[in-house]
Short mmCIF file of C-alpha atoms in Angstrom, two decimals:
data_model
loop_
_atom_site.label_atom_id
_atom_site.label_comp_id
_atom_site.label_asym_id
_atom_site.label_seq_id
_atom_site.Cartn_x
_atom_site.Cartn_y
_atom_site.Cartn_z
CA UNK A 1 17.01 -19.54 -20.42
CA UNK A 2 17.27 -16.81 -23.03
CA UNK A 3 13.79 -17.70 -24.20
CA UNK A 4 12.45 -17.34 -20.66
CA UNK A 5 13.99 -13.90 -20.42
CA UNK A 6 12.40 -12.79 -23.66
CA UNK A 7 9.01 -14.24 -22.79
CA UNK A 8 8.96 -12.50 -19.41
CA UNK A 9 10.10 -9.25 -20.96
CA UNK A 10 7.44 -9.48 -23.65
CA UNK A 11 4.79 -10.09 -21.02
CA UNK A 12 5.99 -7.07 -19.05
CA UNK A 13 5.98 -4.79 -22.08
CA UNK A 14 2.63 -6.06 -23.32
CA UNK A 15 0.96 -5.62 -19.97
CA UNK A 16 2.44 -2.13 -19.65
CA UNK A 17 1.00 -1.18 -23.03
CA UNK A 18 -2.36 -2.62 -22.01
CA UNK A 19 -2.10 -0.73 -18.73
CA UNK A 20 -1.66 2.55 -20.54
CA UNK A 21 -4.56 1.95 -22.87
CA UNK A 22 -7.11 1.00 -20.22
CA UNK A 23 -9.62 3.65 -19.33
CA UNK A 24 -10.65 2.39 -15.91
CA UNK A 25 -8.25 2.61 -13.05
CA UNK A 26 -8.91 -0.87 -11.71
CA UNK A 27 -8.10 -2.47 -15.05
CA UNK A 28 -4.93 -0.43 -15.30
CA UNK A 29 -3.97 -1.57 -11.80
CA UNK A 30 -4.46 -5.22 -12.75
CA UNK A 31 -2.20 -4.84 -15.75
CA UNK A 32 0.34 -2.93 -13.69
CA UNK A 33 0.51 -5.83 -11.24
CA UNK A 34 1.10 -8.23 -14.12
CA UNK A 35 3.81 -5.95 -15.47
CA UNK A 36 5.60 -5.88 -12.12
CA UNK A 37 5.35 -9.66 -11.87
CA UNK A 38 6.87 -9.92 -15.33
CA UNK A 39 9.79 -7.74 -14.30
CA UNK A 40 10.19 -9.91 -11.19
CA UNK A 41 10.42 -13.01 -13.37
CA UNK A 42 13.04 -11.22 -15.45
CA UNK A 43 15.02 -10.64 -12.26
CA UNK A 44 14.70 -14.28 -11.36
CA UNK A 45 15.93 -15.34 -14.76
CA UNK A 46 18.89 -13.01 -14.37
CA UNK A 47 19.91 -14.82 -11.21
CA UNK A 48 18.76 -12.18 -8.75
CA UNK A 49 16.18 -14.18 -6.85
CA UNK A 50 16.38 -11.99 -3.76
CA UNK A 51 15.59 -8.87 -5.75
CA UNK A 52 12.74 -10.70 -7.49
CA UNK A 53 11.22 -11.58 -4.12
CA UNK A 54 11.62 -7.99 -2.94
CA UNK A 55 10.00 -6.73 -6.11
CA UNK A 56 6.97 -8.92 -5.58
CA UNK A 57 6.68 -8.14 -1.88
CA UNK A 58 7.15 -4.40 -2.02
CA UNK A 59 5.96 -3.35 -5.46
CA UNK A 60 3.23 -5.85 -6.14
CA UNK A 61 2.32 -6.07 -2.46
CA UNK A 62 2.71 -2.84 -0.58
CA UNK A 63 2.59 -0.23 -3.32
CA UNK A 64 -0.31 -1.92 -5.06
CA UNK A 65 -2.21 -1.99 -1.78
CA UNK A 66 -1.68 1.76 -1.51
CA UNK A 67 -2.95 2.31 -5.04
CA UNK A 68 -5.96 0.10 -4.49
CA UNK A 69 -6.82 1.88 -1.27
CA UNK A 70 -6.68 5.25 -2.97
CA UNK A 71 -8.80 4.08 -5.88
CA UNK A 72 -11.36 2.67 -3.48
CA UNK A 73 -11.40 5.83 -1.40
CA UNK A 74 -11.90 8.00 -4.45
CA UNK A 75 -14.74 5.87 -5.73
CA UNK A 76 -16.63 5.94 -2.47
CA UNK A 77 -18.31 9.22 -3.28
CA UNK A 78 -20.21 7.93 -6.29
CA UNK A 79 -22.62 5.04 -6.71
CA UNK A 80 -19.77 2.67 -6.21
CA UNK A 81 -21.51 -0.66 -5.94
CA UNK A 82 -22.89 -1.11 -9.43
CA UNK A 83 -19.82 0.59 -10.85
CA UNK A 84 -17.62 -2.02 -9.24
CA UNK A 85 -19.95 -4.73 -10.40
CA UNK A 86 -19.68 -3.46 -13.93
CA UNK A 87 -15.92 -3.13 -13.76
CA UNK A 88 -15.23 -6.53 -12.33
CA UNK A 89 -17.18 -8.63 -14.78
CA UNK A 90 -15.39 -11.90 -15.57
CA UNK A 91 -14.43 -10.84 -19.07
CA UNK A 92 -12.06 -8.26 -17.69
CA UNK A 93 -10.06 -10.79 -15.75
CA UNK A 94 -9.10 -12.83 -18.78
CA UNK A 95 -6.34 -10.56 -20.03
CA UNK A 96 -4.32 -10.33 -16.80
CA UNK A 97 -5.05 -13.96 -15.98
CA UNK A 98 -3.68 -15.13 -19.32
CA UNK A 99 -0.53 -13.04 -18.95
CA UNK A 100 -0.02 -14.07 -15.33
CA UNK A 101 -0.53 -17.74 -16.15
CA UNK A 102 2.18 -17.44 -18.80
CA UNK A 103 4.45 -16.15 -16.08
CA UNK A 104 3.46 -18.91 -13.66
CA UNK A 105 4.14 -21.62 -16.23
CA UNK A 106 7.50 -20.06 -16.93
CA UNK A 107 8.43 -19.88 -13.25
CA UNK A 108 7.40 -23.49 -12.70
CA UNK A 109 9.53 -24.53 -15.66
CA UNK A 110 12.48 -22.56 -14.33
CA UNK A 111 12.18 -23.94 -10.81
CA UNK A 112 11.92 -27.46 -12.16
CA UNK A 113 15.01 -27.05 -14.28
CA UNK A 114 18.39 -25.78 -13.31
CA UNK A 115 18.20 -22.51 -11.41
CA UNK A 116 21.32 -20.88 -12.73
CA UNK A 117 20.87 -17.41 -14.09
CA UNK A 118 21.31 -16.28 -17.64
CA UNK A 119 24.54 -14.51 -16.77
CA UNK A 120 26.06 -17.57 -15.18
CA UNK A 121 25.50 -17.58 -11.44
CA UNK A 122 24.45 -14.04 -10.81
CA UNK A 123 24.97 -12.19 -7.57
CA UNK A 124 24.18 -13.79 -4.25
CA UNK A 125 22.19 -12.00 -1.55
CA UNK A 126 25.15 -12.32 0.80
CA UNK A 127 27.31 -10.16 -1.44
CA UNK A 128 24.48 -7.66 -1.68
CA UNK A 129 24.19 -7.48 2.09
CA UNK A 130 27.92 -7.06 2.56
CA UNK A 131 28.05 -4.30 -0.03
CA UNK A 132 24.94 -2.68 1.41
CA UNK A 133 26.28 -2.41 4.94
CA UNK A 134 29.89 -1.91 3.93
CA UNK A 135 30.57 0.91 1.47
CA UNK A 136 26.92 1.88 1.07
CA UNK A 137 26.09 2.45 4.73
CA UNK A 138 25.47 6.15 4.15
CA UNK A 139 23.04 5.24 1.43
CA UNK A 140 21.17 3.02 3.85
CA UNK A 141 20.97 5.85 6.36
CA UNK A 142 19.76 8.24 3.68
CA UNK A 143 17.14 5.75 2.54
CA UNK A 144 15.88 5.34 6.09
CA UNK A 145 15.73 9.10 6.50
CA UNK A 146 13.86 9.37 3.20
CA UNK A 147 11.36 6.75 4.33
CA UNK A 148 10.85 8.59 7.59
CA UNK A 149 10.33 11.85 5.72
CA UNK A 150 7.88 10.12 3.41
CA UNK A 151 5.99 8.72 6.37
CA UNK A 152 5.77 12.07 8.11
CA UNK A 153 4.85 13.83 4.87
CA UNK A 154 2.10 11.39 3.99
CA UNK A 155 0.76 11.56 7.53
CA UNK A 156 0.78 15.34 7.45
CA UNK A 157 -0.97 15.49 4.09
CA UNK A 158 -3.60 12.94 4.99
CA UNK A 159 -4.09 14.14 8.55
CA UNK A 160 -5.56 17.56 7.89
CA UNK A 161 -8.04 16.25 5.38
CA UNK A 162 -9.34 13.60 7.70
CA UNK A 163 -9.58 15.81 10.72
CA UNK A 164 -11.03 18.92 9.10
CA UNK A 165 -14.69 17.86 9.14
CA UNK A 166 -14.41 16.64 12.70
CA UNK A 167 -13.12 19.81 14.32
CA UNK A 168 -15.75 22.21 13.09
CA UNK A 169 -16.65 23.16 16.65
CA UNK A 170 -13.12 24.15 17.52
CA UNK A 171 -12.85 27.33 15.55
CA UNK A 172 -9.44 28.67 16.42
CA UNK A 173 -7.58 25.41 15.86
CA UNK A 174 -9.33 25.14 12.54
CA UNK A 175 -8.19 28.61 11.58
CA UNK A 176 -4.72 27.89 12.82
CA UNK A 177 -4.51 24.89 10.60
CA UNK A 178 -5.87 26.79 7.64
CA UNK A 179 -3.47 29.68 8.12
CA UNK A 180 -0.52 27.41 8.67
CA UNK A 181 -0.57 26.13 5.13
CA UNK A 182 2.93 27.49 4.80
CA UNK A 183 4.43 24.79 6.95
CA UNK A 184 3.44 22.27 4.31
CA UNK A 185 5.63 24.15 1.88
CA UNK A 186 8.36 24.30 4.49
CA UNK A 187 8.17 20.58 5.07
CA UNK A 188 8.36 19.96 1.35
CA UNK A 189 11.41 22.19 1.01
CA UNK A 190 13.07 20.49 3.93
CA UNK A 191 12.43 17.07 2.51
CA UNK A 192 13.73 17.90 -0.94
CA UNK A 193 16.79 19.49 0.57
CA UNK A 194 17.48 16.39 2.58
CA UNK A 195 16.91 13.76 -0.09
CA UNK A 196 19.88 14.18 -2.44
CA UNK B 1 16.96 -2.80 -24.19
CA UNK B 2 13.96 -4.06 -22.27
CA UNK B 3 14.59 -1.44 -19.62
CA UNK B 4 14.66 1.20 -22.32
CA UNK B 5 11.37 0.02 -23.75
CA UNK B 6 9.72 -0.02 -20.34
CA UNK B 7 11.13 3.38 -19.47
CA UNK B 8 9.90 4.94 -22.69
CA UNK B 9 6.49 3.35 -22.19
CA UNK B 10 6.31 4.87 -18.73
CA UNK B 11 7.37 8.22 -20.13
CA UNK B 12 4.72 8.04 -22.83
CA UNK B 13 2.14 7.21 -20.23
CA UNK B 14 3.33 10.07 -18.10
CA UNK B 15 2.90 12.47 -20.98
CA UNK B 16 -0.22 11.13 -22.62
CA UNK B 17 -2.59 10.16 -19.86
CA UNK B 18 -4.38 12.88 -17.99
CA UNK B 19 -5.37 10.98 -14.88
CA UNK B 20 -3.19 11.63 -11.88
CA UNK B 21 -3.21 8.08 -10.59
CA UNK B 22 -2.25 6.73 -13.99
CA UNK B 23 0.55 9.28 -14.07
CA UNK B 24 1.79 7.93 -10.75
CA UNK B 25 1.58 4.38 -12.07
CA UNK B 26 3.61 5.39 -15.11
CA UNK B 27 6.15 6.85 -12.73
CA UNK B 28 6.30 3.48 -11.01
CA UNK B 29 6.95 1.80 -14.33
CA UNK B 30 9.75 4.23 -15.06
CA UNK B 31 11.42 3.66 -11.69
CA UNK B 32 11.02 -0.05 -12.18
CA UNK B 33 12.72 0.17 -15.56
CA UNK B 34 15.63 2.08 -14.05
CA UNK B 35 15.98 -0.57 -11.38
CA UNK B 36 15.85 -3.25 -14.04
CA UNK B 37 18.70 -1.55 -15.86
CA UNK B 38 20.72 -1.53 -12.63
CA UNK B 39 20.09 -5.19 -11.92
CA UNK B 40 20.89 -6.21 -15.48
CA UNK B 41 24.16 -4.30 -15.34
CA UNK B 42 24.99 -5.85 -11.98
CA UNK B 43 24.31 -9.33 -13.30
CA UNK B 44 26.35 -8.63 -16.41
CA UNK B 45 29.49 -7.64 -14.54
CA UNK B 46 28.91 -9.82 -11.46
CA UNK B 47 28.84 -6.89 -9.09
CA UNK B 48 26.55 -6.48 -6.11
CA UNK B 49 26.24 -2.73 -6.63
CA UNK B 50 23.40 -3.07 -9.10
CA UNK B 51 21.18 -4.82 -6.60
CA UNK B 52 22.15 -2.34 -3.89
CA UNK B 53 21.04 0.46 -6.17
CA UNK B 54 17.83 -1.41 -6.87
CA UNK B 55 17.14 -1.58 -3.14
CA UNK B 56 17.60 2.18 -2.90
CA UNK B 57 15.27 2.70 -5.84
CA UNK B 58 12.73 0.47 -4.14
CA UNK B 59 12.83 2.49 -0.91
CA UNK B 60 12.60 5.73 -2.85
CA UNK B 61 9.63 4.47 -4.87
CA UNK B 62 7.81 3.46 -1.69
CA UNK B 63 8.29 6.88 -0.10
CA UNK B 64 7.40 8.65 -3.33
CA UNK B 65 4.20 6.69 -3.78
CA UNK B 66 3.11 7.33 -0.20
CA UNK B 67 3.57 11.08 -0.50
CA UNK B 68 2.18 11.17 -4.03
CA UNK B 69 -0.97 9.31 -3.15
CA UNK B 70 -1.52 11.52 -0.12
CA UNK B 71 -1.21 14.51 -2.44
CA UNK B 72 -3.66 12.90 -4.86
CA UNK B 73 -6.20 12.47 -2.09
CA UNK B 74 -5.74 16.08 -1.04
CA UNK B 75 -6.13 17.30 -4.62
CA UNK B 76 -9.19 15.19 -5.17
CA UNK B 77 -10.86 16.47 -2.02
CA UNK B 78 -10.03 20.02 -2.94
CA UNK B 79 -10.84 20.05 -6.65
CA UNK B 80 -13.15 17.03 -7.03
CA UNK B 81 -11.19 16.03 -10.08
CA UNK B 82 -8.07 14.16 -11.05
CA UNK B 83 -7.62 15.69 -14.48
CA UNK B 84 -4.22 17.28 -14.87
CA UNK B 85 -5.28 19.84 -17.46
CA UNK B 86 -8.21 20.95 -15.37
CA UNK B 87 -5.99 21.28 -12.33
CA UNK B 88 -3.49 23.45 -14.14
CA UNK B 89 -6.23 25.71 -15.42
CA UNK B 90 -7.72 26.09 -11.97
CA UNK B 91 -4.32 26.83 -10.57
CA UNK B 92 -3.39 29.54 -13.02
#
């Protein structure tokens, strides 16, 4: 069990180093996914299976989808097709695939064997839920407010940029939006004041 | 220990790399390392607080990445570049 912890940690650290030394964004994203999976396996070894599942779903799922969308949107302006073809040659996949297959073998071994954590039992999700909605209920409310603020902020930032080429005919709204750049600053100040 | 290594790697990436998206990814690694430290501490002392804190870090990271990537798109459309040095020079 100790060995599993160290292997997963080594995979996470190694893939993070490889992520930082890649020059292309897509390669760095692949190694970042492997790094997050490694940390998730570390959580599983520590007996926090619920947190490991959340890590995979939210980090390696949702946040990675956001990153990939942004990378794709930024590459659309150039000659993207042959660039992608050059980036995604099969040789590039070997590094992340090797690291991820190490993790998969380790998880299979762990699931096959006894599933007790390294710290002897670990913390059950039921305790986490009770603590979350008991003494930490204000934290939950603050997190929901933060997520709402993040949603509104991201919508506001992305909205103007998308709509600006489309409303060229409507001159005064366009000017109004351009002049009202101050409300972006106001929204930012409001959000940062609310978050702590 | 592992959390410290991951955190320092993320910090190095934050300082060394000049691409904004890589900087955001390094930020993710740093937040992840902080959450790992919380979970390890919670598993060490058999408390649920560590995982609660990890859930908060997760929510915060999601919101931060959404806003940060929207800002990156805005910056890219405005400056046609994602280089941090170039952005600071254009700003000042």
